[in-house]
PDB file of C-alpha atoms in Angstrom:
ATOM      1  CA  SER A   1       0.000   0.000   0.000  1.00  0.00           C
ATOM      2  CA  PHE A   2       1.001   3.626  -0.259  1.00  0.00           C
ATOM      3  CA  ALA A   3       0.999   3.833   3.540  1.00  0.00           C
ATOM      4  CA  HIS A   4       4.539   2.496   3.623  1.00  0.00           C
ATOM      5  CA  ARG A   5       6.046   4.762   0.931  1.00  0.00           C
ATOM      6  CA  PRO A   6       8.656   6.955   2.626  1.00  0.00           C
ATOM      7  CA  ASN A   7       9.444   9.110  -0.399  1.00  0.00           C
ATOM      8  CA  PRO A   8       7.274  11.332  -2.588  1.00  0.00           C
ATOM      9  CA  ILE A   9       6.417  10.255  -6.118  1.00  0.00           C
ATOM     10  CA  SER A  10       6.436  12.483  -9.174  1.00  0.00           C
ATOM     11  CA  ALA A  11       3.455  14.726  -9.783  1.00  0.00           C
ATOM     12  CA  ALA A  12       2.947  13.057 -13.176  1.00  0.00           C
ATOM     13  CA  LYS A  13       2.693   9.602 -11.571  1.00  0.00           C
ATOM     14  CA  ALA A  14       0.388  10.893  -8.819  1.00  0.00           C
ATOM     15  CA  ILE A  15      -1.862  12.484 -11.463  1.00  0.00           C
ATOM     16  CA  HIS A  16      -1.935   9.246 -13.451  1.00  0.00           C
ATOM     17  CA  ILE A  17      -2.829   7.226 -10.347  1.00  0.00           C
ATOM     18  CA  GLY A  18      -5.330   9.877  -9.206  1.00  0.00           C
ATOM     19  CA  ARG A  19      -7.151   9.818 -12.539  1.00  0.00           C
ATOM     20  CA  ALA A  20      -7.368   6.035 -12.412  1.00  0.00           C
ATOM     21  CA  LEU A  21      -8.689   6.129  -8.842  1.00  0.00           C
ATOM     22  CA  CYS A  22     -11.244   8.751  -9.934  1.00  0.00           C
ATOM     23  CA  ASP A  23     -12.479   6.249 -12.513  1.00  0.00           C
ATOM     24  CA  GLY A  24     -12.820   3.661  -9.747  1.00  0.00           C
ATOM     25  CA  LEU A  25     -14.651   6.137  -7.505  1.00  0.00           C
ATOM     26  CA  SER A  26     -16.983   6.966 -10.391  1.00  0.00           C
ATOM     27  CA  ALA A  27     -17.851   3.276 -10.683  1.00  0.00           C
ATOM     28  CA  ILE A  28     -18.470   3.033  -6.936  1.00  0.00           C
ATOM     29  CA  HIS A  29     -20.577   6.201  -6.891  1.00  0.00           C
ATOM     30  CA  ALA A  30     -22.537   5.011  -9.950  1.00  0.00           C
ATOM     31  CA  VAL A  31     -23.979   2.163  -7.876  1.00  0.00           C
ATOM     32  CA  GLY A  32     -25.054   4.645  -5.198  1.00  0.00           C
ATOM     33  CA  ILE A  33     -22.440   4.113  -2.519  1.00  0.00           C
ATOM     34  CA  LEU A  34     -19.556   6.094  -1.080  1.00  0.00           C
ATOM     35  CA  HIS A  35     -16.146   4.864   0.064  1.00  0.00           C
ATOM     36  CA  LEU A  36     -15.619   7.308   2.972  1.00  0.00           C
ATOM     37  CA  ASN A  37     -12.327   5.831   4.125  1.00  0.00           C
ATOM     38  CA  ILE A  38      -9.819   6.725   1.429  1.00  0.00           C
ATOM     39  CA  HIS A  39      -6.282   6.903   2.792  1.00  0.00           C
ATOM     40  CA  PRO A  40      -2.892   5.556   1.673  1.00  0.00           C
ATOM     41  CA  GLY A  41      -3.437   2.234   3.440  1.00  0.00           C
ATOM     42  CA  ASN A  42      -6.513   1.593   1.271  1.00  0.00           C
ATOM     43  CA  ILE A  43      -4.699   2.145  -2.012  1.00  0.00           C
ATOM     44  CA  VAL A  44      -2.602  -0.743  -3.228  1.00  0.00           C
ATOM     45  CA  LEU A  45       0.000  -0.141  -5.908  1.00  0.00           C
ATOM     46  CA  GLU A  46       0.764  -3.141  -8.069  1.00  0.00           C
ATOM     47  CA  GLY A  47       4.056  -2.422  -9.802  1.00  0.00           C
ATOM     48  CA  ASP A  48       4.234   0.985 -11.421  1.00  0.00           C
ATOM     49  CA  THR A  49       1.204   0.532 -13.616  1.00  0.00           C
ATOM     50  CA  ALA A  50      -1.786  -0.492 -11.514  1.00  0.00           C
ATOM     51  CA  ALA A  51      -3.507   0.800  -8.399  1.00  0.00           C
ATOM     52  CA  ARG A  52      -6.392  -0.679  -6.476  1.00  0.00           C
ATOM     53  CA  LEU A  53      -8.763   1.109  -4.120  1.00  0.00           C
ATOM     54  CA  CYS A  54      -9.694  -1.241  -1.264  1.00  0.00           C
ATOM     55  CA  ASP A  55     -12.070  -1.374   1.702  1.00  0.00           C
ATOM     56  CA  VAL A  56     -15.222   0.065   0.149  1.00  0.00           C
ATOM     57  CA  SER A  57     -18.006   0.621   2.704  1.00  0.00           C
ATOM     58  CA  PRO A  58     -21.666   0.460   1.648  1.00  0.00           C
ATOM     59  CA  VAL A  59     -22.780   3.960   2.690  1.00  0.00           C
ATOM     60  CA  PRO A  60     -25.525   5.612   0.630  1.00  0.00           C
ATOM     61  CA  GLU A  61     -24.851   9.111  -0.667  1.00  0.00           C
ATOM     62  CA  GLY A  62     -26.180  11.710   1.776  1.00  0.00           C
ATOM     63  CA  GLY A  63     -25.986   9.213   4.627  1.00  0.00           C
ATOM     64  CA  ALA A  64     -24.111   9.899   7.821  1.00  0.00           C
ATOM     65  CA  ARG A  65     -20.794   8.095   8.156  1.00  0.00           C
ATOM     66  CA  SER A  66     -19.916   9.869  11.367  1.00  0.00           C
ATOM     67  CA  ARG A  67     -21.988  10.744  14.386  1.00  0.00           C
ATOM     68  CA  ARG A  68     -21.629  13.016  17.360  1.00  0.00           C
ATOM     69  CA  ILE A  69     -20.982  11.449  20.722  1.00  0.00           C
ATOM     70  CA  GLY A  70     -21.075  14.308  23.209  1.00  0.00           C
ATOM     71  CA  SER A  71     -18.349  16.668  22.060  1.00  0.00           C
ATOM     72  CA  GLN A  72     -16.413  13.879  20.305  1.00  0.00           C
ATOM     73  CA  HIS A  73     -16.986  12.331  16.895  1.00  0.00           C
ATOM     74  CA  GLU A  74     -16.870   8.721  15.982  1.00  0.00           C
ATOM     75  CA  LEU A  75     -15.786   8.592  12.354  1.00  0.00           C
ATOM     76  CA  LEU A  76     -16.837   4.957  11.979  1.00  0.00           C
ATOM     77  CA  GLY A  77     -13.543   3.734  10.584  1.00  0.00           C
ATOM     78  CA  ALA A  78     -12.430   6.834   8.669  1.00  0.00           C
ATOM     79  CA  ASP A  79      -8.898   8.092   9.182  1.00  0.00           C
ATOM     80  CA  PRO A  80      -9.223  11.657  10.552  1.00  0.00           C
ATOM     81  CA  GLY A  81      -6.159  12.836   8.625  1.00  0.00           C
ATOM     82  CA  TYR A  82      -8.003  12.139   5.356  1.00  0.00           C
ATOM     83  CA  ALA A  83     -11.667  12.635   6.314  1.00  0.00           C
ATOM     84  CA  ALA A  84     -13.429  15.671   4.846  1.00  0.00           C
ATOM     85  CA  PRO A  85     -14.531  18.511   7.150  1.00  0.00           C
ATOM     86  CA  GLU A  86     -18.214  17.558   6.861  1.00  0.00           C
ATOM     87  CA  GLN A  87     -17.353  13.995   7.832  1.00  0.00           C
ATOM     88  CA  MET A  88     -15.420  15.267  10.862  1.00  0.00           C
ATOM     89  CA  LEU A  89     -18.443  17.370  11.872  1.00  0.00           C
ATOM     90  CA  GLY A  90     -20.987  14.571  11.460  1.00  0.00           C
ATOM     91  CA  LYS A  91     -22.754  16.335   8.581  1.00  0.00           C
ATOM     92  CA  PRO A  92     -24.218  14.603   5.507  1.00  0.00           C
ATOM     93  CA  VAL A  93     -21.646  13.164   3.140  1.00  0.00           C
ATOM     94  CA  SER A  94     -21.527  13.004  -0.651  1.00  0.00           C
ATOM     95  CA  ALA A  95     -19.239  12.101  -3.536  1.00  0.00           C
ATOM     96  CA  GLY A  96     -17.382  15.317  -2.685  1.00  0.00           C
ATOM     97  CA  THR A  97     -16.406  13.747   0.643  1.00  0.00           C
ATOM     98  CA  ASP A  98     -14.567  10.973  -1.215  1.00  0.00           C
ATOM     99  CA  ILE A  99     -13.030  13.508  -3.599  1.00  0.00           C
ATOM    100  CA  TYR A 100     -11.658  15.489  -0.643  1.00  0.00           C
ATOM    101  CA  SER A 101     -10.103  12.349   0.843  1.00  0.00           C
ATOM    102  CA  LEU A 102      -8.547  11.327  -2.465  1.00  0.00           C
ATOM    103  CA  ALA A 103      -7.098  14.835  -2.835  1.00  0.00           C
ATOM    104  CA  THR A 104      -5.432  14.563   0.592  1.00  0.00           C
ATOM    105  CA  VAL A 105      -3.823  11.295  -0.516  1.00  0.00           C
ATOM    106  CA  LEU A 106      -2.601  12.807  -3.789  1.00  0.00           C
ATOM    107  CA  TYR A 107      -1.136  15.742  -1.874  1.00  0.00           C
ATOM    108  CA  GLU A 108       0.738  13.340   0.390  1.00  0.00           C
ATOM    109  CA  LEU A 109       2.027  11.264  -2.519  1.00  0.00           C
ATOM    110  CA  VAL A 110       3.617  14.325  -4.124  1.00  0.00           C
ATOM    111  CA  ALA A 111       4.641  16.241  -0.977  1.00  0.00           C
ATOM    112  CA  GLY A 112       5.983  13.191   0.849  1.00  0.00           C
ATOM    113  CA  GLU A 113       4.141  14.163   4.037  1.00  0.00           C
ATOM    114  CA  PRO A 114       0.524  14.259   5.215  1.00  0.00           C
ATOM    115  CA  LEU A 115      -1.506  17.414   4.637  1.00  0.00           C
ATOM    116  CA  TRP A 116      -3.231  17.304   8.043  1.00  0.00           C
ATOM    117  CA  VAL A 117      -1.422  16.437  11.242  1.00  0.00           C
ATOM    118  CA  GLY A 118      -2.212  17.254  14.828  1.00  0.00           C
ATOM    119  CA  SER A 119      -1.876  15.988  18.355  1.00  0.00           C
ATOM    120  CA  SER A 120      -5.576  15.058  18.582  1.00  0.00           C
ATOM    121  CA  LEU A 121      -8.698  14.453  16.536  1.00  0.00           C
ATOM    122  CA  ALA A 122     -10.052  17.775  17.815  1.00  0.00           C
ATOM    123  CA  GLU A 123      -6.973  19.684  16.618  1.00  0.00           C
ATOM    124  CA  ILE A 124      -7.127  18.106  13.153  1.00  0.00           C
ATOM    125  CA  GLY A 125     -10.856  18.801  12.948  1.00  0.00           C
ATOM    126  CA  LEU A 126     -10.441  22.439  13.969  1.00  0.00           C
ATOM    127  CA  ARG A 127      -7.681  22.983  11.435  1.00  0.00           C
ATOM    128  CA  LYS A 128      -9.762  21.438   8.644  1.00  0.00           C
ATOM    129  CA  THR A 129     -12.788  23.577   9.397  1.00  0.00           C
ATOM    130  CA  ARG A 130     -10.872  26.851   9.897  1.00  0.00           C
ATOM    131  CA  GLU A 131      -7.774  26.806   7.678  1.00  0.00           C
ATOM    132  CA  GLU A 132      -7.539  27.111   3.915  1.00  0.00           C
ATOM    133  CA  VAL A 133      -5.136  24.676   2.326  1.00  0.00           C
ATOM    134  CA  GLN A 134      -1.923  26.245   1.020  1.00  0.00           C
ATOM    135  CA  LEU A 135      -0.279  24.150  -1.680  1.00  0.00           C
ATOM    136  CA  PRO A 136       3.437  24.327  -2.470  1.00  0.00           C
ATOM    137  CA  ASP A 137       4.468  26.295  -5.561  1.00  0.00           C
ATOM    138  CA  ARG A 138       6.547  23.313  -6.658  1.00  0.00           C
ATOM    139  CA  PHE A 139       3.338  21.419  -7.477  1.00  0.00           C
ATOM    140  CA  PRO A 140       2.459  21.739 -11.188  1.00  0.00           C
ATOM    141  CA  ARG A 141      -0.182  24.406 -11.808  1.00  0.00           C
ATOM    142  CA  ALA A 142      -2.889  21.968 -13.027  1.00  0.00           C
ATOM    143  CA  LEU A 143      -2.359  19.739  -9.986  1.00  0.00           C
ATOM    144  CA  ARG A 144      -2.441  22.739  -7.626  1.00  0.00           C
ATOM    145  CA  ARG A 145      -5.708  23.955  -9.152  1.00  0.00           C
ATOM    146  CA  ALA A 146      -7.351  20.523  -9.014  1.00  0.00           C
ATOM    147  CA  LEU A 147      -6.267  19.936  -5.417  1.00  0.00           C
ATOM    148  CA  GLN A 148      -7.238  23.450  -4.313  1.00  0.00           C
ATOM    149  CA  LEU A 149     -10.801  22.874  -5.554  1.00  0.00           C
ATOM    150  CA  ALA A 150     -11.042  19.320  -4.198  1.00  0.00           C
ATOM    151  CA  LEU A 151      -9.705  20.403  -0.790  1.00  0.00           C
ATOM    152  CA  SER A 152     -12.204  23.214  -0.333  1.00  0.00           C
ATOM    153  CA  ARG A 153     -13.650  23.347   3.184  1.00  0.00           C
ATOM    154  CA  ASP A 154     -17.056  23.960   1.597  1.00  0.00           C
ATOM    155  CA  CYS A 155     -18.170  20.752  -0.101  1.00  0.00           C
ATOM    156  CA  THR A 156     -20.300  22.739  -2.584  1.00  0.00           C
ATOM    157  CA  ASN A 157     -17.091  24.226  -4.047  1.00  0.00           C
ATOM    158  CA  ARG A 158     -15.551  20.810  -4.787  1.00  0.00           C
ATOM    159  CA  PRO A 159     -15.956  18.916  -8.056  1.00  0.00           C
ATOM    160  CA  GLU A 160     -19.362  17.230  -7.904  1.00  0.00           C
ATOM    161  CA  ARG A 161     -18.262  13.946  -9.410  1.00  0.00           C
ATOM    162  CA  ALA A 162     -15.071  11.900  -9.302  1.00  0.00           C
ATOM    163  CA  GLU A 163     -14.872  12.004 -13.085  1.00  0.00           C
ATOM    164  CA  ASP A 164     -14.870  15.819 -12.920  1.00  0.00           C
ATOM    165  CA  PHE A 165     -11.949  15.706 -10.496  1.00  0.00           C
ATOM    166  CA  GLY A 166     -10.164  13.281 -12.830  1.00  0.00           C
ATOM    167  CA  LYS A 167     -10.602  15.726 -15.708  1.00  0.00           C
ATOM    168  CA  LEU A 168      -9.208  18.548 -13.565  1.00  0.00           C
ATOM    169  CA  LEU A 169      -6.200  16.394 -12.718  1.00  0.00           C
ATOM    170  CA  GLY A 170      -5.612  15.817 -16.410  1.00  0.00           C
ATOM    171  CA  ALA A 171      -5.863  19.497 -17.396  1.00  0.00           C
ATOM    172  CA  GLY A 172      -2.708  20.595 -19.118  1.00  0.00           C
ATOM    173  CA  ARG A 173      -1.545  17.009 -19.721  1.00  0.00           C
ATOM    174  CA  GLY A 174      -1.432  15.480 -23.131  1.00  0.00           C
ATOM    175  CA  GLY A 175      -3.389  12.290 -23.569  1.00  0.00           C
ATOM    176  CA  ALA A 176      -5.837  10.585 -21.299  1.00  0.00           C
ATOM    177  CA  ALA A 177      -5.137   7.730 -18.933  1.00  0.00           C
ATOM    178  CA  THR A 178      -6.418   4.426 -20.159  1.00  0.00           C
ATOM    179  CA  THR A 179      -8.254   2.727 -17.367  1.00  0.00           C
ATOM    180  CA  LYS A 180     -10.292  -0.347 -16.704  1.00  0.00           C
ATOM    181  CA  SER A 181     -12.501  -0.342 -13.632  1.00  0.00           C
ATOM    182  CA  ARG A 182     -14.743  -2.856 -11.926  1.00  0.00           C
ATOM    183  CA  ALA A 183     -17.032  -2.234  -8.999  1.00  0.00           C
ATOM    184  CA  SER A 184     -17.904  -5.481  -7.304  1.00  0.00           C
ATOM    185  CA  ASN A 185     -21.597  -5.364  -6.374  1.00  0.00           C
ATOM    186  CA  GLY A 186     -21.048  -2.058  -4.584  1.00  0.00           C
ATOM    187  CA  VAL A 187     -19.494  -3.642  -1.522  1.00  0.00           C
ATOM    188  CA  GLY A 188     -15.913  -4.899  -2.028  1.00  0.00           C
ATOM    189  CA  SER A 189     -13.060  -3.469  -3.849  1.00  0.00           C
ATOM    190  CA  CYS A 190     -12.842  -1.514  -7.025  1.00  0.00           C
ATOM    191  CA  ASP A 191      -9.956  -2.668  -9.158  1.00  0.00           C
ATOM    192  CA  ILE A 192      -8.355  -0.080 -11.378  1.00  0.00           C
ATOM    193  CA  THR A 193      -5.757  -1.042 -13.944  1.00  0.00           C
ATOM    194  CA  VAL A 194      -3.825   1.751 -15.605  1.00  0.00           C
TER     195      VAL A 194
END
């Protein structure tokens, strides 16, 4: 999995992988479910040419994948470093929630470090709901633009569909990624071969 990659990868490779994972997310979303737990440990790289998104949870779009427990949140399996602000706050989730999480992973792949860190769930949550993401100038312009939109605190400002995010990732690149995706009955994995 990408969870054990100590070094950043090239922006071009991250874009290629991101576009393929967007195709997989599109297939998952097309059957009416959301992943809601996208993080490096749930993305398996097979050689340099294939990536697989694992651990798909059957959560209907608009459903709650987190709930308030007093002043704490139970994210129901989601990694707080990658969960979208609305997921951290226990608000309704959508395809944009998955897009946000995928964008945090792509940031980490290129930067070589997580976007959101903190000493507690509360600190991470506060930062996500109050701070705008600042992306490094060394990121290619098309990648910066795509990530800036996908990492918006306001889910209505994010790309509405995973395929839209994939197109943004590909802006300014010649050629389209060739992908093959399979969603297994909406509850398993989505295999993406690039």
